[in-house]
């Protein structure tokens, strides 16, 4: 009985810590994925003198191997792109995607929704 009580106390302490560690890991993956996609968008725009029209353009042109899965929604289809109308350089000919965000509306540990990162 005492052994079971100790195991239950350890489980009550360990489960929230485990869940917090999983959440922090997903947030780290999200930050890295957002950075990678944003760098690919900027590189594509600088090289082609036009912004990509979709994330698939980045894959087709070799700037990304594949569109990463959004770690918060567990889907590749939920990335939200910002379509800019501004040209970022004098050589750029067409506007297009200039930023990307997670499609999740959940709050991050910093208090901001993941879609605002």
Backbone as ProteinMPNN parsed JSONL, in Angstrom:
{"seq_chain_A": "XXXXXXXXXXXXXXXXXXXXXXXXXXXXXXXXXXXXXXXXXXXXXXXXXXXXXXXXXXXXXXXXXXXXXXXXXXXXXXXXXXXXXXXXXXXXXXXXXXXXXXXXXXXXXXXXXXXXX", "coords_chain_A": {"N_chain_A": [[0.824, -1.19, 0.0], [1.919, 1.238, 0.805], [3.935, 1.483, -1.085], [2.441, 1.755, -3.453], [1.225, 4.21, -2.915], [3.448, 5.914, -2.923], [4.253, 5.623, -5.572], [2.019, 6.751, -6.854], [2.182, 9.42, -5.945], [4.604, 10.22, -7.106], [3.861, 9.967, -9.798], [1.901, 11.958, -9.981], [3.465, 14.208, -9.714], [5.299, 13.914, -11.827], [3.885, 13.77, -14.317], [2.731, 16.404, -15.041], [5.175, 17.797, -15.358], [6.323, 16.391, -17.447], [4.462, 16.935, -19.499], [4.825, 19.69, -19.729], [7.446, 19.759, -20.655], [7.149, 18.54, -23.15], [5.537, 20.445, -24.433], [7.291, 22.669, -24.463], [9.261, 21.638, -26.135], [7.831, 21.356, -28.551], [7.296, 24.045, -29.046], [9.889, 24.981, -29.476], [10.516, 23.605, -31.828], [8.596, 24.771, -33.501], [9.487, 27.464, -33.548], [11.968, 27.108, -34.856], [11.129, 25.994, -37.324], [9.556, 28.109, -38.342], [11.561, 30.057, -38.625], [13.219, 28.817, -40.557], [11.469, 28.591, -42.778], [10.893, 31.291, -43.228], [13.437, 32.302, -43.884], [13.821, 30.889, -46.251], [11.759, 32.0, -47.815], [12.685, 34.666, -47.995], [15.133, 34.231, -49.334], [14.261, 33.077, -51.751], [12.779, 35.236, -52.769], [14.793, 37.166, -53.076], [16.495, 35.871, -54.932], [14.857, 35.237, -57.18], [13.65, 37.59, -57.772], [11.021, 37.997, -57.26], [8.302, 37.353, -55.099], [7.433, 34.2, -53.55], [4.439, 32.487, -54.53], [3.143, 30.548, -53.199], [3.722, 28.154, -50.528], [4.465, 25.813, -51.672], [5.904, 26.589, -53.906], [8.416, 27.097, -52.832], [9.339, 24.559, -52.267], [9.301, 23.309, -54.791], [11.236, 24.79, -56.124], [13.478, 24.161, -54.729], [14.228, 25.406, -52.366], [13.268, 24.558, -49.962], [13.258, 21.271, -48.632], [10.938, 19.904, -48.046], [7.647, 20.904, -47.089], [7.439, 21.684, -43.755], [5.776, 19.971, -41.037], [3.37, 21.607, -39.112], [4.066, 21.903, -35.796], [2.205, 22.4, -33.834], [-0.368, 22.016, -34.801], [-0.144, 19.664, -36.077], [-0.146, 19.294, -38.847], [0.567, 19.825, -42.311], [-0.891, 21.509, -43.758], [-1.895, 23.686, -42.41], [-0.425, 25.993, -42.169], [-0.307, 29.513, -42.085], [-0.156, 32.008, -44.394], [1.15, 35.262, -45.084], [0.177, 37.485, -47.457], [1.934, 39.775, -49.039], [1.721, 43.079, -50.346], [3.592, 44.871, -50.911], [6.667, 45.706, -52.523], [9.863, 44.521, -51.82], [12.351, 45.212, -52.696], [14.037, 47.165, -55.193], [14.394, 45.673, -57.444], [12.534, 43.674, -57.358], [9.763, 42.098, -58.874], [7.165, 41.01, -58.583], [4.651, 40.904, -56.051], [3.992, 38.738, -53.217], [3.98, 35.92, -51.04], [5.119, 36.969, -47.925], [5.511, 36.328, -45.31], [5.028, 33.843, -42.711], [2.957, 31.93, -40.516], [1.955, 29.934, -37.663], [-0.973, 27.889, -37.791], [-2.345, 27.469, -35.502], [-4.474, 28.433, -32.82], [-3.929, 28.361, -30.196], [-2.473, 29.389, -27.045], [0.894, 30.384, -26.477], [3.692, 29.662, -24.28], [4.637, 32.11, -23.696], [2.456, 33.727, -23.626], [1.402, 34.76, -25.95], [-0.602, 34.067, -28.855], [0.128, 31.219, -30.913], [-0.204, 31.766, -33.56], [0.626, 34.342, -33.838], [3.32, 34.402, -33.739]], "CA_chain_A": [[0.0, 0.0, 0.0], [2.834, 2.377, 0.873], [4.611, 1.554, -2.376], [1.476, 2.318, -4.4], [1.061, 5.629, -2.576], [4.65, 6.606, -3.4], [4.171, 5.64, -7.042], [0.989, 7.732, -7.232], [2.715, 10.765, -5.693], [5.588, 10.475, -8.165], [3.132, 10.155, -11.052], [1.237, 13.27, -9.928], [4.508, 15.213, -9.918], [6.002, 13.716, -13.091], [3.053, 13.973, -15.511], [2.738, 17.809, -15.482], [6.509, 18.166, -15.814], [6.473, 15.775, -18.766], [3.638, 17.685, -20.44], [5.478, 20.984, -19.939], [8.623, 19.519, -21.488], [6.655, 18.291, -24.514], [5.088, 21.743, -24.974], [8.481, 23.47, -24.758], [9.912, 21.054, -27.307], [7.035, 21.727, -29.737], [7.51, 25.47, -29.297], [11.225, 25.12, -30.058], [10.405, 23.15, -33.217], [7.845, 25.796, -34.225], [10.384, 28.61, -33.78], [12.952, 26.73, -35.871], [10.435, 25.856, -38.609], [9.212, 29.456, -38.817], [12.795, 30.698, -39.07], [13.652, 28.168, -41.795], [10.563, 28.97, -43.874], [11.064, 32.724, -43.494], [14.707, 32.461, -44.608], [13.581, 30.383, -47.613], [10.956, 33.02, -48.508], [13.57, 35.796, -48.301], [16.105, 33.803, -50.351], [13.516, 32.938, -53.006], [12.448, 36.582, -53.233], [16.026, 37.822, -53.541], [17.029, 35.19, -56.107], [13.923, 35.235, -58.31], [13.134, 38.948, -57.936], [9.585, 37.979, -57.018], [7.986, 36.556, -53.918], [6.709, 32.963, -53.876], [2.985, 32.607, -54.471], [2.692, 29.537, -52.239], [4.837, 27.441, -49.912], [4.878, 24.777, -52.626], [6.933, 27.163, -54.775], [9.706, 26.95, -52.16], [9.73, 23.159, -52.407], [9.548, 23.036, -56.208], [12.469, 25.455, -56.547], [14.591, 23.63, -53.957], [14.564, 26.205, -51.185], [12.913, 23.658, -48.858], [13.104, 19.873, -49.073], [9.503, 19.636, -47.906], [6.987, 21.802, -46.155], [7.408, 20.999, -42.466], [4.499, 19.85, -40.34], [3.194, 22.545, -38.009], [4.078, 21.06, -34.599], [1.07, 22.694, -32.956], [-1.599, 21.477, -35.388], [0.22, 18.355, -36.637], [-0.556, 19.268, -40.239], [1.31, 20.689, -43.231], [-1.87, 22.333, -44.455], [-2.442, 24.756, -41.574], [0.4, 27.197, -42.145], [-1.006, 30.712, -42.543], [0.805, 32.884, -45.066], [0.792, 36.67, -45.282], [0.414, 37.938, -48.826], [2.321, 41.18, -49.037], [1.504, 43.83, -51.584], [4.753, 45.741, -51.079], [7.873, 45.15, -53.107], [10.897, 44.735, -50.818], [13.558, 45.75, -53.324], [13.739, 47.822, -56.467], [14.442, 44.66, -58.504], [11.42, 42.723, -57.222], [8.732, 42.371, -59.87], [5.824, 40.591, -58.163], [4.449, 40.64, -54.622], [3.541, 37.385, -52.891], [4.118, 35.572, -49.626], [6.26, 37.601, -47.266], [5.642, 35.833, -43.946], [4.271, 32.629, -42.432], [2.626, 31.749, -39.096], [1.252, 28.695, -37.33], [-2.427, 27.976, -37.873], [-2.91, 27.184, -34.179], [-4.948, 29.58, -32.044], [-3.554, 28.144, -28.8], [-1.534, 30.343, -26.461], [2.228, 29.89, -26.164], [4.105, 29.887, -22.9], [4.895, 33.542, -23.538], [1.178, 34.421, -23.547], [0.947, 35.128, -27.286], [-1.05, 32.913, -29.646], [1.146, 30.727, -31.84], [-0.433, 32.385, -34.865], [1.248, 35.668, -33.849], [4.78, 34.273, -33.694]], "C_chain_A": [[0.873, 1.261, 0.0], [3.541, 2.569, -0.466], [3.686, 2.163, -3.433], [1.262, 3.802, -4.147], [2.251, 6.443, -3.08], [4.634, 6.702, -4.92], [3.148, 6.67, -7.508], [1.48, 9.161, -7.023], [3.733, 11.131, -6.762], [4.912, 10.723, -9.512], [2.466, 11.527, -11.098], [2.244, 14.388, -10.171], [5.1, 15.12, -11.321], [5.17, 14.055, -14.319], [2.995, 15.445, -15.932], [4.114, 18.271, -15.986], [6.773, 17.609, -17.214], [5.693, 16.558, -19.819], [4.249, 19.053, -20.739], [6.701, 20.835, -20.831], [8.227, 19.267, -22.942], [6.244, 19.607, -25.17], [6.278, 22.62, -25.335], [9.22, 22.943, -25.984], [9.157, 21.418, -28.588], [7.215, 23.2, -30.072], [8.886, 25.715, -29.917], [11.217, 24.694, -31.521], [9.657, 24.187, -34.047], [8.73, 26.998, -34.526], [11.382, 28.3, -34.899], [12.309, 26.599, -37.254], [10.068, 27.221, -39.187], [10.449, 30.176, -39.342], [13.247, 30.134, -40.42], [12.776, 28.587, -42.976], [10.741, 30.435, -44.229], [12.365, 33.009, -44.238], [14.533, 31.988, -46.052], [12.766, 31.391, -48.425], [11.842, 34.191, -48.923], [14.576, 35.435, -49.39], [15.445, 33.678, -51.723], [13.25, 34.318, -53.603], [13.676, 37.296, -53.774], [16.548, 37.195, -54.831], [16.15, 35.352, -57.339], [13.377, 36.618, -58.633], [11.612, 38.997, -57.891], [9.346, 37.072, -55.827], [7.277, 35.273, -54.334], [5.207, 33.179, -53.723], [2.37, 31.592, -53.515], [3.924, 28.888, -51.624], [5.339, 26.323, -50.817], [5.936, 25.293, -53.599], [8.324, 26.991, -54.163], [10.231, 25.529, -52.283], [10.11, 22.863, -53.853], [10.866, 23.64, -56.693], [13.677, 25.044, -55.705], [15.012, 24.448, -52.75], [14.207, 25.474, -49.892], [12.839, 22.248, -49.427], [11.64, 19.483, -49.072], [8.93, 20.673, -46.969], [6.907, 21.076, -44.815], [5.992, 20.946, -41.895], [4.464, 20.881, -39.209], [3.122, 21.728, -36.718], [2.902, 21.308, -33.657], [-0.238, 22.114, -33.483], [-1.394, 20.093, -35.986], [-0.236, 18.208, -38.089], [0.342, 20.195, -41.059], [0.396, 21.724, -43.878], [-2.32, 23.562, -43.658], [-1.56, 25.983, -41.47], [-0.402, 28.363, -42.723], [0.04, 31.646, -43.138], [0.245, 34.294, -45.164], [1.16, 37.045, -46.708], [0.712, 39.429, -48.785], [2.036, 41.823, -50.374], [2.684, 44.74, -51.879], [5.886, 44.979, -51.756], [9.02, 45.51, -52.173], [12.229, 45.21, -51.397], [13.163, 46.37, -54.654], [13.729, 46.826, -57.623], [13.254, 43.71, -58.463], [10.289, 43.103, -58.162], [7.322, 42.04, -59.404], [5.747, 40.443, -56.645], [3.981, 39.201, -54.434], [3.675, 37.149, -51.405], [5.332, 36.294, -49.043], [6.427, 37.164, -45.814], [4.766, 34.594, -43.778], [4.08, 32.517, -40.918], [1.986, 30.379, -38.909], [-0.246, 28.931, -37.45], [-3.107, 27.743, -36.536], [-3.336, 28.475, -33.478], [-4.626, 29.437, -30.557], [-2.54, 29.19, -28.354], [-0.191, 29.671, -26.208], [2.564, 30.16, -24.713], [4.434, 31.35, -22.635], [3.617, 34.375, -23.51], [0.608, 34.844, -24.9], [0.403, 33.885, -28.001], [0.057, 32.514, -30.627], [0.995, 31.371, -33.215], [0.184, 33.783, -34.958], [2.769, 35.597, -33.839], [5.392, 34.572, -35.023]], "O_chain_A": [[0.594, 2.222, -0.716], [3.72, 3.699, -0.921], [4.119, 3.002, -4.222], [1.129, 4.572, -5.098], [2.073, 7.542, -3.606], [4.964, 7.745, -5.486], [3.4, 7.391, -8.473], [1.214, 10.027, -7.856], [3.715, 12.252, -7.271], [5.34, 11.587, -10.277], [2.468, 12.184, -12.139], [1.905, 15.407, -10.772], [5.374, 16.148, -11.941], [5.713, 14.589, -15.286], [3.197, 15.721, -17.114], [4.198, 19.05, -16.935], [7.372, 18.277, -18.056], [6.205, 16.816, -20.908], [4.197, 19.522, -21.877], [6.965, 21.694, -21.672], [8.901, 19.733, -23.86], [6.569, 19.853, -26.331], [6.283, 23.249, -26.393], [9.743, 23.722, -26.779], [9.777, 21.752, -29.598], [7.279, 23.568, -31.245], [9.026, 26.569, -30.792], [11.839, 25.344, -32.362], [10.043, 24.458, -35.185], [8.722, 27.502, -35.65], [11.613, 29.128, -35.78], [12.884, 27.046, -38.247], [10.248, 27.463, -40.381], [10.394, 30.829, -40.384], [13.615, 30.89, -41.319], [13.287, 28.901, -44.05], [10.74, 30.79, -45.407], [12.397, 33.861, -45.126], [15.045, 32.621, -46.975], [13.053, 31.61, -49.602], [11.768, 34.659, -50.06], [14.844, 36.246, -50.277], [16.0, 34.116, -52.731], [13.468, 34.542, -54.794], [13.609, 37.956, -54.811], [16.994, 37.91, -55.729], [16.661, 35.582, -58.434], [12.714, 36.801, -59.654], [10.993, 39.921, -58.418], [10.106, 36.135, -55.584], [6.592, 35.25, -55.357], [4.766, 33.964, -52.883], [1.231, 31.745, -53.075], [5.035, 29.047, -52.128], [6.504, 25.931, -50.738], [6.773, 24.522, -54.067], [9.297, 26.767, -54.882], [11.439, 25.32, -52.392], [11.135, 22.23, -54.107], [11.532, 23.078, -57.563], [14.785, 25.527, -55.942], [16.068, 24.19, -52.172], [14.788, 25.75, -48.842], [12.412, 22.052, -50.564], [11.162, 18.813, -49.988], [9.645, 21.252, -46.151], [6.368, 19.972, -44.743], [5.134, 21.764, -42.228], [5.42, 21.005, -38.445], [2.199, 20.929, -36.559], [2.641, 20.494, -32.771], [-1.12, 21.76, -32.7], [-2.358, 19.424, -36.359], [-0.66, 17.131, -38.507], [0.815, 21.218, -40.563], [0.864, 22.695, -44.473], [-3.057, 24.396, -44.186], [-1.902, 26.926, -40.756], [-1.093, 28.211, -43.73], [1.001, 32.026, -42.47], [-0.961, 34.497, -45.306], [2.318, 36.932, -47.111], [-0.175, 40.241, -48.524], [2.106, 41.17, -51.416], [2.775, 45.316, -52.964], [6.037, 43.77, -51.581], [9.15, 46.666, -51.77], [13.136, 45.57, -50.647], [12.073, 46.119, -55.169], [13.128, 47.091, -58.664], [12.993, 43.009, -59.44], [9.898, 44.267, -58.247], [6.373, 42.721, -59.792], [6.67, 39.917, -56.024], [3.616, 38.531, -55.4], [3.506, 38.067, -50.603], [6.43, 36.236, -49.598], [7.378, 37.579, -45.151], [3.881, 34.328, -44.59], [4.929, 32.951, -40.14], [1.536, 29.75, -39.867], [-0.727, 30.044, -37.236], [-4.333, 27.813, -36.45], [-2.635, 29.485, -33.54], [-5.003, 30.289, -29.752], [-1.844, 29.793, -29.17], [-0.141, 28.52, -25.774], [1.802, 30.815, -24.002], [4.5, 31.778, -21.483], [3.681, 35.598, -23.384], [-0.553, 35.245, -24.982], [0.892, 32.778, -27.778], [0.818, 33.356, -31.103], [1.974, 31.503, -33.95], [0.258, 34.349, -36.049], [3.436, 36.628, -33.921], [6.613, 34.511, -35.168]]}, "name": "protein", "num_of_chains": 1, "seq": "XXXXXXXXXXXXXXXXXXXXXXXXXXXXXXXXXXXXXXXXXXXXXXXXXXXXXXXXXXXXXXXXXXXXXXXXXXXXXXXXXXXXXXXXXXXXXXXXXXXXXXXXXXXXXXXXXXXXX"}
